[in-house]
Tab-separated table of C-alpha atoms in Angstrom:
chain	number	residue	atom	x	y	z
A	94	MET	CA	91.164	94.646	70.700
A	95	THR	CA	89.197	97.609	69.388
A	96	LEU	CA	85.474	98.088	69.083
A	97	SER	CA	84.271	97.619	65.515
A	98	LYS	CA	81.678	100.037	64.178
A	99	ILE	CA	78.415	99.198	65.911
A	100	PRO	CA	75.159	101.132	65.467
A	101	LEU	CA	73.306	102.049	68.637
A	102	GLN	CA	69.783	100.762	69.084
A	103	PHE	CA	68.386	103.852	70.801
A	104	ASN	CA	69.453	105.899	67.734
A	105	SER	CA	70.419	103.910	64.651
A	106	LYS	CA	72.082	106.966	63.097
A	107	ILE	CA	74.891	106.747	65.683
A	108	ASP	CA	77.830	104.406	65.053
A	109	VAL	CA	80.345	103.669	67.837
A	110	SER	CA	83.944	102.629	67.166
A	111	HIS	CA	87.454	103.021	68.572
A	112	THR	CA	88.676	104.960	65.551
A	113	GLY	CA	88.766	108.490	66.951
A	114	GLY	CA	92.518	108.846	66.761
A	115	THR	CA	95.183	108.907	69.419
A	116	LEU	CA	93.409	110.477	72.382
A	117	THR	CA	93.941	110.002	76.107
A	118	SER	CA	91.398	109.666	78.877
A	119	ASP	CA	94.136	110.220	81.509
A	120	SER	CA	95.138	113.820	80.779
A	121	GLY	CA	94.913	114.678	84.463
A	122	LEU	CA	97.990	112.582	85.170
A	123	VAL	CA	100.017	115.677	84.281
A	124	LEU	CA	98.912	117.043	87.674
A	125	VAL	CA	100.393	113.996	89.380
A	126	GLN	CA	103.553	114.183	87.285
A	127	GLU	CA	103.970	117.878	88.081
A	128	PHE	CA	103.704	117.007	91.777
A	129	ILE	CA	106.187	114.129	91.434
A	130	ASN	CA	108.601	116.507	89.747
A	131	LYS	CA	108.199	119.084	92.532
A	132	THR	CA	108.830	116.497	95.259
A	133	HIS	CA	111.720	114.866	93.344
A	134	LEU	CA	110.067	111.493	93.875
A	135	ASP	CA	111.304	110.279	90.487
A	136	GLN	CA	114.869	110.799	91.716
A	137	LEU	CA	114.113	108.815	94.877
A	138	LEU	CA	112.714	105.943	92.810
A	139	ALA	CA	115.851	105.933	90.676
A	140	GLN	CA	117.852	105.142	93.821
A	141	VAL	CA	115.863	102.004	94.741
A	142	PRO	CA	118.288	99.061	94.306
A	143	PHE	CA	117.566	95.936	92.252
A	144	ASN	CA	119.589	92.855	91.347
A	145	ASP	CA	120.023	94.081	87.788
A	146	GLN	CA	122.259	91.904	85.619
A	147	ARG	CA	121.017	93.315	82.319
A	148	LYS	CA	123.686	94.322	79.818
A	149	TYR	CA	121.258	96.086	77.521
A	150	TRP	CA	118.019	97.723	78.588
A	151	GLN	CA	115.445	100.173	77.319
A	152	HIS	CA	113.789	101.114	80.621
A	153	SER	CA	115.655	101.835	83.848
A	154	ASN	CA	114.334	100.358	87.085
A	155	GLY	CA	113.439	103.835	88.321
A	156	GLN	CA	111.427	104.542	85.170
A	157	LEU	CA	109.548	101.262	85.556
A	158	LEU	CA	108.695	102.065	89.181
A	159	HIS	CA	107.569	105.517	88.044
A	160	GLN	CA	105.266	104.022	85.407
A	161	TRP	CA	103.878	101.479	87.861
A	162	LEU	CA	103.141	104.305	90.294
A	163	LEU	CA	101.225	106.292	87.666
A	164	GLN	CA	99.239	103.220	86.640
A	165	LEU	CA	98.117	102.650	90.236
A	166	ILE	CA	97.172	106.295	90.708
A	167	ALA	CA	95.208	106.256	87.443
A	168	GLY	CA	93.320	103.173	88.665
A	169	TYR	CA	94.842	100.415	86.527
A	170	ARG	CA	95.135	97.403	88.853
A	171	ALA	CA	96.126	94.856	86.216
A	172	ASP	CA	99.759	94.713	85.098
A	173	CYS	CA	98.620	93.905	81.566
A	174	ALA	CA	97.094	97.399	81.270
A	175	ALA	CA	100.625	98.533	80.410
A	176	ASN	CA	100.335	96.896	76.982
A	177	GLN	CA	97.612	99.346	75.971
A	178	LEU	CA	98.939	102.292	77.982
A	179	ALA	CA	102.251	102.086	76.121
A	180	LYS	CA	100.395	103.769	73.246
A	181	ASP	CA	98.540	106.278	75.431
A	182	PRO	CA	99.651	109.882	74.755
A	183	GLY	CA	98.888	110.906	78.341
A	184	PHE	CA	101.334	108.371	79.753
A	185	GLN	CA	103.815	109.192	77.000
A	186	LEU	CA	103.823	112.830	78.143
A	187	CYS	CA	104.641	111.857	81.736
A	188	LEU	CA	107.315	109.239	81.055
A	189	PRO	CA	110.421	109.117	78.842
A	190	GLN	CA	109.201	105.763	77.515
A	191	VAL	CA	106.232	103.595	78.439
A	192	ALA	CA	107.006	99.921	79.012
A	193	GLN	CA	104.817	96.910	78.360
A	194	GLN	CA	103.758	94.290	80.900
A	195	SER	CA	106.745	92.041	80.245
A	196	SER	CA	109.107	94.766	81.472
A	197	LEU	CA	107.106	95.265	84.674
A	198	SER	CA	107.081	91.503	85.290
A	199	ALA	CA	110.844	91.368	84.786
A	200	LEU	CA	111.241	94.215	87.281
A	201	LEU	CA	109.552	92.096	89.954
A	202	LYS	CA	111.979	89.263	89.279
A	203	ARG	CA	114.918	91.596	89.957
A	204	ALA	CA	113.590	92.641	93.379
A	205	THR	CA	115.582	91.806	96.521
A	206	PRO	CA	115.193	92.625	100.235
A	207	ALA	CA	117.261	95.747	99.516
A	208	THR	CA	114.564	96.783	97.024
A	209	LEU	CA	111.958	96.730	99.783
A	210	ALA	CA	114.234	98.789	102.029
A	211	GLY	CA	114.753	101.284	99.203
A	212	MET	CA	111.003	101.624	98.665
A	213	ARG	CA	110.530	102.302	102.366
A	214	CYS	CA	113.204	104.999	102.216
A	215	ALA	CA	111.472	106.660	99.253
A	216	ASN	CA	108.133	106.587	101.051
A	217	GLN	CA	109.647	108.012	104.232
A	218	ALA	CA	111.378	110.808	102.326
A	219	LEU	CA	108.057	111.797	100.745
A	220	LEU	CA	106.304	111.839	104.128
A	221	ASP	CA	109.116	113.872	105.680
A	222	LEU	CA	108.760	116.456	102.928
A	223	GLY	CA	105.080	116.792	103.741
A	224	ARG	CA	105.785	117.221	107.453
A	225	ARG	CA	108.310	119.960	106.748
A	226	GLN	CA	105.905	121.743	104.405
A	227	THR	CA	103.169	121.813	107.063
A	228	ASN	CA	105.479	122.059	110.106
A	229	GLN	CA	103.620	119.123	111.631
A	230	GLN	CA	104.885	118.495	115.174
A	231	THR	CA	102.630	115.677	116.376
A	232	LEU	CA	102.044	112.178	115.076
A	233	ILE	CA	99.285	109.787	116.111
A	234	LEU	CA	100.487	106.289	115.312
A	235	ASP	CA	97.376	104.233	114.554
A	236	LEU	CA	98.124	100.505	114.393
A	237	ASP	CA	95.955	97.855	112.798
A	238	SER	CA	96.073	94.731	110.701
A	239	THR	CA	94.127	93.874	107.583
A	240	TYR	CA	93.695	90.798	105.422
A	241	TYR	CA	94.423	89.914	101.811
A	242	GLU	CA	92.219	87.061	100.696
A	243	ALA	CA	94.142	84.852	98.263
A	244	PHE	CA	93.019	82.215	95.793
A	245	GLY	CA	96.312	80.582	94.845
A	246	HIS	CA	99.349	78.988	96.437
A	247	GLN	CA	101.449	82.103	96.943
A	248	GLU	CA	104.156	82.094	99.587
A	249	GLY	CA	102.758	83.147	102.954
A	250	VAL	CA	99.157	82.215	102.189
A	251	ALA	CA	97.620	80.449	105.188
A	252	TYR	CA	94.207	79.935	106.744
A	253	ASN	CA	93.091	82.524	109.286
A	254	SER	CA	90.236	81.383	111.506
A	255	HIS	CA	89.262	84.947	112.460
A	256	TYR	CA	88.644	85.930	108.823
A	257	GLY	CA	87.530	82.435	107.840
A	258	CYS	CA	89.560	82.279	104.627
A	259	TRP	CA	93.016	81.765	103.143
A	260	GLY	CA	95.249	84.758	102.647
A	261	GLN	CA	97.952	87.032	104.035
A	262	HIS	CA	97.790	89.201	107.152
A	263	PRO	CA	99.719	92.500	106.877
A	264	ILE	CA	100.243	94.929	109.734
A	265	VAL	CA	99.796	98.636	108.940
A	266	ALA	CA	100.454	102.016	110.552
A	267	PHE	CA	98.811	105.325	109.627
A	268	ASP	CA	99.010	108.840	111.011
A	269	GLY	CA	95.593	109.384	112.558
A	270	GLN	CA	95.749	113.143	111.927
A	271	THR	CA	96.792	113.337	108.290
A	272	GLY	CA	95.958	109.886	106.927
A	273	ASP	CA	99.594	109.394	105.901
A	274	PHE	CA	100.391	105.718	105.296
A	275	LEU	CA	103.439	105.335	107.532
A	276	GLU	CA	104.375	101.684	107.163
A	277	VAL	CA	103.157	98.246	106.094
A	278	LYS	CA	104.615	94.781	106.541
A	279	LEU	CA	103.287	91.764	104.693
A	280	ARG	CA	102.976	88.668	106.913
A	281	PRO	CA	101.723	85.083	106.556
A	282	GLY	CA	97.986	84.689	106.890
A	283	ASN	CA	98.014	82.716	110.133
A	284	VAL	CA	100.074	85.049	112.358
A	285	TYR	CA	98.408	86.782	115.303
A	286	THR	CA	97.538	90.466	115.009
A	287	SER	CA	100.277	91.759	117.326
A	288	THR	CA	103.051	89.424	116.152
A	289	GLY	CA	106.228	91.457	115.634
A	290	VAL	CA	104.559	94.779	116.450
A	291	VAL	CA	107.512	96.238	118.391
A	292	GLU	CA	109.978	95.345	115.623
A	293	PHE	CA	107.504	96.869	113.172
A	294	ILE	CA	107.185	100.270	114.852
A	295	ARG	CA	110.688	100.612	116.304
A	296	PRO	CA	112.255	102.079	113.097
A	297	LEU	CA	109.336	104.503	112.765
A	298	ILE	CA	109.644	105.727	116.330
A	299	GLU	CA	113.415	106.107	116.091
A	300	HIS	CA	113.037	108.076	112.861
A	301	TYR	CA	110.408	110.489	114.145
A	302	GLN	CA	112.240	111.045	117.420
A	303	GLN	CA	115.166	112.357	115.373
A	304	SER	CA	113.204	114.129	112.640
A	305	VAL	CA	112.728	117.827	112.057
A	306	PRO	CA	110.338	119.276	113.090
A	307	VAL	CA	110.542	117.539	116.482
A	308	THR	CA	107.620	115.164	116.759
A	309	ASP	CA	105.394	114.349	119.744
A	310	LEU	CA	104.334	110.718	119.366
A	311	PHE	CA	101.123	108.997	120.425
A	312	CYS	CA	100.032	105.384	119.823
A	313	ARG	CA	96.498	104.013	119.400
A	314	ALA	CA	95.482	100.421	118.740
A	315	ASP	CA	92.661	97.951	119.205
A	316	SER	CA	92.641	94.912	121.477
A	317	GLY	CA	94.625	92.783	119.033
A	318	PHE	CA	97.673	94.843	120.045
A	319	ALA	CA	97.039	94.684	123.799
A	320	THR	CA	100.383	93.130	124.661
A	321	PRO	CA	102.840	94.009	127.472
A	322	GLU	CA	105.679	94.196	124.940
A	323	LEU	CA	103.979	97.158	123.264
A	324	TYR	CA	103.192	98.881	126.580
A	325	ASP	CA	106.788	98.445	127.744
A	326	PHE	CA	108.169	99.788	124.472
A	327	CYS	CA	105.933	102.864	124.469
A	328	GLU	CA	106.768	103.618	128.095
A	329	ALA	CA	110.494	103.217	127.446
A	330	GLN	CA	110.174	105.719	124.577
A	331	ALA	CA	108.171	108.172	126.727
A	332	MET	CA	105.310	107.772	124.248
A	333	ASN	CA	101.685	107.956	125.355
A	334	TYR	CA	99.324	105.211	124.248
A	335	VAL	CA	95.629	104.314	124.306
A	336	ILE	CA	94.955	100.641	123.555
A	337	ARG	CA	91.762	98.688	123.980
A	338	LEU	CA	91.902	95.690	126.330
A	339	LYS	CA	90.085	92.435	125.870
A	340	THR	CA	87.541	91.793	128.584
A	341	ASN	CA	88.429	89.256	131.266
A	342	ALA	CA	86.808	88.075	134.491
A	343	VAL	CA	89.150	90.030	136.782
A	344	LEU	CA	88.490	93.316	134.993
A	345	GLU	CA	84.741	92.721	134.983
A	346	ARG	CA	84.713	91.978	138.728
A	347	GLN	CA	86.649	95.164	139.467
A	348	ALA	CA	84.362	97.204	137.229
A	349	GLU	CA	81.203	95.693	138.696
A	350	ALA	CA	82.413	96.582	142.190
A	351	ARG	CA	82.572	100.245	141.168
A	352	ILE	CA	79.076	100.415	139.705
A	353	GLN	CA	76.282	101.801	141.842
A	354	TYR	CA	72.786	100.841	140.757
A	355	ASP	CA	70.575	103.806	141.593
A	356	ASP	CA	67.062	104.902	140.718
A	357	HIS	CA	67.980	105.594	137.084
A	358	SER	CA	65.076	104.609	134.836
A	359	TRP	CA	65.619	101.119	133.369
A	360	ASP	CA	64.061	102.110	130.052
A	361	GLN	CA	66.683	104.829	129.487
A	362	PRO	CA	70.265	104.177	128.315
A	363	GLN	CA	73.036	104.968	130.773
A	364	THR	CA	76.796	105.411	130.267
A	365	VAL	CA	79.307	105.768	133.087
A	366	TYR	CA	83.068	106.382	132.837
A	367	PHE	CA	85.647	105.651	135.535
A	368	GLU	CA	89.112	104.187	135.931
A	369	LEU	CA	90.836	101.266	137.637
A	370	THR	CA	94.357	100.327	138.564
A	371	TYR	CA	95.004	96.902	137.074
A	372	GLN	CA	97.977	94.557	137.113
A	373	ALA	CA	97.945	91.261	135.236
A	374	GLN	CA	99.994	88.443	136.754
A	375	SER	CA	102.720	88.758	134.108
A	376	TRP	CA	103.077	92.542	134.476
A	377	PRO	CA	105.830	93.935	136.708
A	378	THR	CA	103.727	96.996	137.515
A	379	ALA	CA	100.122	98.141	137.668
A	380	ARG	CA	98.683	100.312	134.901
A	381	ARG	CA	95.778	102.692	134.452
A	382	VAL	CA	92.668	101.202	132.841
A	383	CYS	CA	89.719	103.383	131.837
A	384	VAL	CA	86.260	101.838	131.802
A	385	GLU	CA	83.109	102.617	129.859
A	386	ALA	CA	80.044	101.020	131.431
A	387	LYS	CA	76.908	101.007	129.285
A	388	LEU	CA	73.445	99.960	130.295
A	389	THR	CA	71.097	99.234	127.403
A	390	PRO	CA	67.344	99.650	128.004
A	391	GLY	CA	65.873	96.331	129.084
A	392	GLN	CA	69.169	94.890	130.344
A	393	LEU	CA	69.878	94.193	134.010
A	394	LEU	CA	73.687	94.429	133.881
A	395	PHE	CA	76.173	96.858	132.393
A	396	ASP	CA	78.393	96.059	129.407
A	397	TYR	CA	82.019	97.078	129.875
A	398	THR	CA	84.706	98.337	127.521
A	399	PHE	CA	88.278	98.653	128.790
A	400	VAL	CA	91.098	100.855	127.508
A	401	ILE	CA	94.635	100.808	128.902
A	402	THR	CA	96.622	104.045	128.834
A	403	ASN	CA	99.615	105.799	130.333
A	404	LEU	CA	97.976	109.215	130.010
A	405	SER	CA	97.889	111.007	133.342
A	406	SER	CA	94.744	111.141	135.442
A	407	ALA	CA	94.424	114.775	134.344
A	408	VAL	CA	92.840	113.297	131.209
A	409	PRO	CA	89.490	111.918	132.442
A	410	ALA	CA	88.272	108.479	131.418
A	411	ALA	CA	85.570	109.875	129.120
A	412	ALA	CA	88.191	111.900	127.223
A	413	VAL	CA	90.415	108.824	126.918
A	414	PHE	CA	87.573	107.005	125.167
A	415	GLN	CA	87.019	109.963	122.846
A	416	ILE	CA	90.686	109.803	121.870
A	417	TYR	CA	90.494	106.054	121.292
A	418	ARG	CA	87.353	106.188	119.161
A	419	ARG	CA	88.895	108.657	116.734
A	420	ARG	CA	90.993	105.777	115.420
A	421	GLY	CA	87.847	104.611	113.629
A	422	THR	CA	88.889	106.717	110.631
A	423	MET	CA	91.728	104.249	110.085
A	424	GLU	CA	89.277	101.759	108.584
A	425	ASN	CA	88.624	104.324	105.858
A	426	PHE	CA	92.359	104.726	105.224
A	427	ILE	CA	92.795	100.967	104.833
A	428	LYS	CA	89.774	100.732	102.544
A	429	GLU	CA	91.161	103.562	100.414
A	430	ALA	CA	94.525	101.809	100.078
A	431	LYS	CA	92.935	98.481	99.142
A	432	THR	CA	90.087	99.488	96.853
A	433	GLY	CA	91.672	102.657	95.485
A	434	PHE	CA	95.291	101.579	95.048
A	435	ALA	CA	95.145	97.760	94.811
A	436	MET	CA	97.069	97.213	98.051
A	437	ASP	CA	95.592	93.731	98.429
A	438	LYS	CA	96.698	92.558	94.966
A	439	THR	CA	98.837	89.441	95.520
A	440	ASP	CA	99.332	88.014	92.040
A	441	SER	CA	102.997	87.102	92.455
A	442	ALA	CA	104.277	83.782	93.763
A	443	THR	CA	106.674	84.984	96.468
A	444	LEU	CA	106.129	87.024	99.610
A	445	LEU	CA	108.898	89.423	98.580
A	446	LYS	CA	107.296	90.272	95.238
A	447	ASN	CA	103.885	90.717	96.809
A	448	GLU	CA	105.369	92.963	99.488
A	449	LEU	CA	106.867	95.103	96.725
A	450	ARG	CA	103.370	95.356	95.231
A	451	THR	CA	102.053	96.431	98.637
A	452	LEU	CA	104.790	99.051	99.042
A	453	MET	CA	104.024	100.453	95.587
A	454	SER	CA	100.373	100.815	96.571
A	455	GLU	CA	101.442	102.498	99.815
A	456	LEU	CA	103.526	105.004	97.867
A	457	ALA	CA	100.735	105.684	95.352
A	458	TYR	CA	98.343	106.317	98.251
A	459	ASN	CA	100.786	108.752	99.863
A	460	VAL	CA	101.458	110.674	96.644
A	461	VAL	CA	97.743	111.372	96.267
A	462	ASN	CA	97.208	112.019	99.978
A	463	LEU	CA	100.081	114.500	100.151
A	464	MET	CA	99.107	116.222	96.900
A	465	ARG	CA	95.574	116.611	98.229
A	466	ARG	CA	96.732	118.056	101.556
A	467	LEU	CA	99.289	120.463	100.094
A	468	THR	CA	97.613	121.688	96.906
A	469	PHE	CA	93.841	121.105	96.979
A	470	PRO	CA	91.501	123.902	98.084
A	471	LYS	CA	90.205	123.294	101.594
A	472	ALA	CA	86.738	122.351	100.375
A	473	GLN	CA	88.188	119.524	98.257
A	474	GLN	CA	90.786	118.177	100.703
A	475	ALA	CA	88.397	115.444	101.852
A	476	PHE	CA	88.139	113.988	98.326
A	477	ARG	CA	88.878	110.266	98.093
A	478	ILE	CA	90.734	108.772	95.150
A	479	GLU	CA	87.646	107.794	93.142
A	480	THR	CA	86.385	111.376	93.301
A	481	ILE	CA	89.829	112.719	92.390
A	482	ARG	CA	89.933	110.464	89.347
A	483	LYS	CA	86.458	111.530	88.243
A	484	TYR	CA	87.037	115.259	88.760
A	485	LEU	CA	90.681	115.650	87.778
A	486	LEU	CA	92.468	112.625	86.322
A	487	LYS	CA	90.017	111.059	83.881
A	488	VAL	CA	89.937	113.978	81.479
A	489	ALA	CA	89.799	113.584	77.708
A	490	GLY	CA	92.705	115.187	75.921
A	491	LYS	CA	94.628	115.359	72.686
A	492	VAL	CA	98.383	115.839	72.337
A	493	VAL	CA	99.500	118.122	69.512
A	494	HIS	CA	103.168	118.400	68.511
A	495	THR	CA	104.352	121.608	66.859
A	496	ALA	CA	107.834	122.629	65.780
A	497	ARG	CA	108.760	123.991	69.208
A	498	ARG	CA	106.070	122.964	71.670
A	499	ILE	CA	103.949	120.055	72.807
A	500	GLN	CA	100.356	121.023	73.521
A	501	LEU	CA	97.995	119.002	75.697
A	502	LYS	CA	94.519	120.106	74.669
A	503	LEU	CA	91.940	119.119	77.278
A	504	SER	CA	88.249	118.737	76.614
A	505	ALA	CA	86.565	122.127	76.403
A	506	THR	CA	83.551	120.628	78.202
A	507	HIS	CA	85.547	119.418	81.223
A	508	VAL	CA	83.163	120.306	84.057
A	509	TYR	CA	85.879	120.823	86.692
A	510	GLN	CA	88.407	122.789	84.642
A	511	GLY	CA	88.472	125.657	87.159
A	512	LEU	CA	89.506	123.293	89.952
A	513	PHE	CA	92.039	121.640	87.642
A	514	LYS	CA	93.708	124.975	86.880
A	515	ARG	CA	93.783	126.055	90.516
A	516	ILE	CA	95.441	122.824	91.675
A	517	LEU	CA	97.997	122.947	88.858
A	518	LEU	CA	99.005	126.477	89.866
A	519	ASN	CA	99.178	125.438	93.535
A	520	ILE	CA	101.515	122.562	92.644
A	521	GLN	CA	103.776	124.868	90.673
A	522	GLN	CA	104.023	127.215	93.657
A	523	LEU	CA	105.340	124.527	96.026
């Protein structure tokens, strides 16, 4: 539906209509496509398997995944956007052919468990390329869960009392240093936070233990992941961890016994750090627990926060808490994936199809994150996706075909054209 000619009220001489010709507002996608070409991601997508029984087809599965990826990066959450984008010259420059929504919907129907495995392989290959480019030799595995609120009867939708709504409860892993989205697993809405955590991270750990460059691994997580199975696994893999513990009466009694109430002024805040040796009844061995004791002005007793770790005592308790609190940036990573790349979109009926949607959002997030880290000037490397779209992707342009060339003519008034040119040249030098 196009806008008919409508005069504006603030100036009746101005008429507005969608009759300006075939222009694109997504010219900046050529930056993304240039990066995809450099990383050979399109070739990786072509290898993702589907249950494809078609005898005749216009769009390959790899091309459809490629288009879906560009739509997410450009900010088009709705599948039906493809119907209009099929005529967009910006998308037509980046893709051999642009499919309509019906083709994307049919792609979802052809997905199998092998499709999900193939998507994970493509994502891992992209991340490995980034690690080799930067010679990154450490990885901080930040674990968390998030929630997809749902409003239908999709498979896996259940009530979660913690969130107070119906939905699905995925588990996620990010690299706390780079923001790389390492892994995601879609789960029913009523599972506990740590359910299946060892099975979730085991393939990641095995991969990075064998990867080049050799990777030093570290795990951080909140109290939802405070489970002996995770401690045992990390210790068996010689991997350090810092995980918050839920408060219990035994820990509080031990902490209280260590506190000395002195002549510190009661109207001034006080924070004390120390450590305990703690062994729950089900644990075969005692473990180190670091304690933060805080006294708020006006209170008589300290409030305690507990963190369990296998870091040596050479790392003091205060430093352990500093390490743990840096995982707070993970909330920003999750928010970016959900609001910026539609990770929480669960329109499909089955868990498998919705997990494919989630994996596509994960890949879109990583394409932008890696492009930003490898090719953006240092001053712009903190840009989030909405800023990237405003500065670089949402650029007006016109495609002109000549006898021998195709010209993409960008708006001469593009405010950030200097940054655009610099990033394009950086991509081409990869």
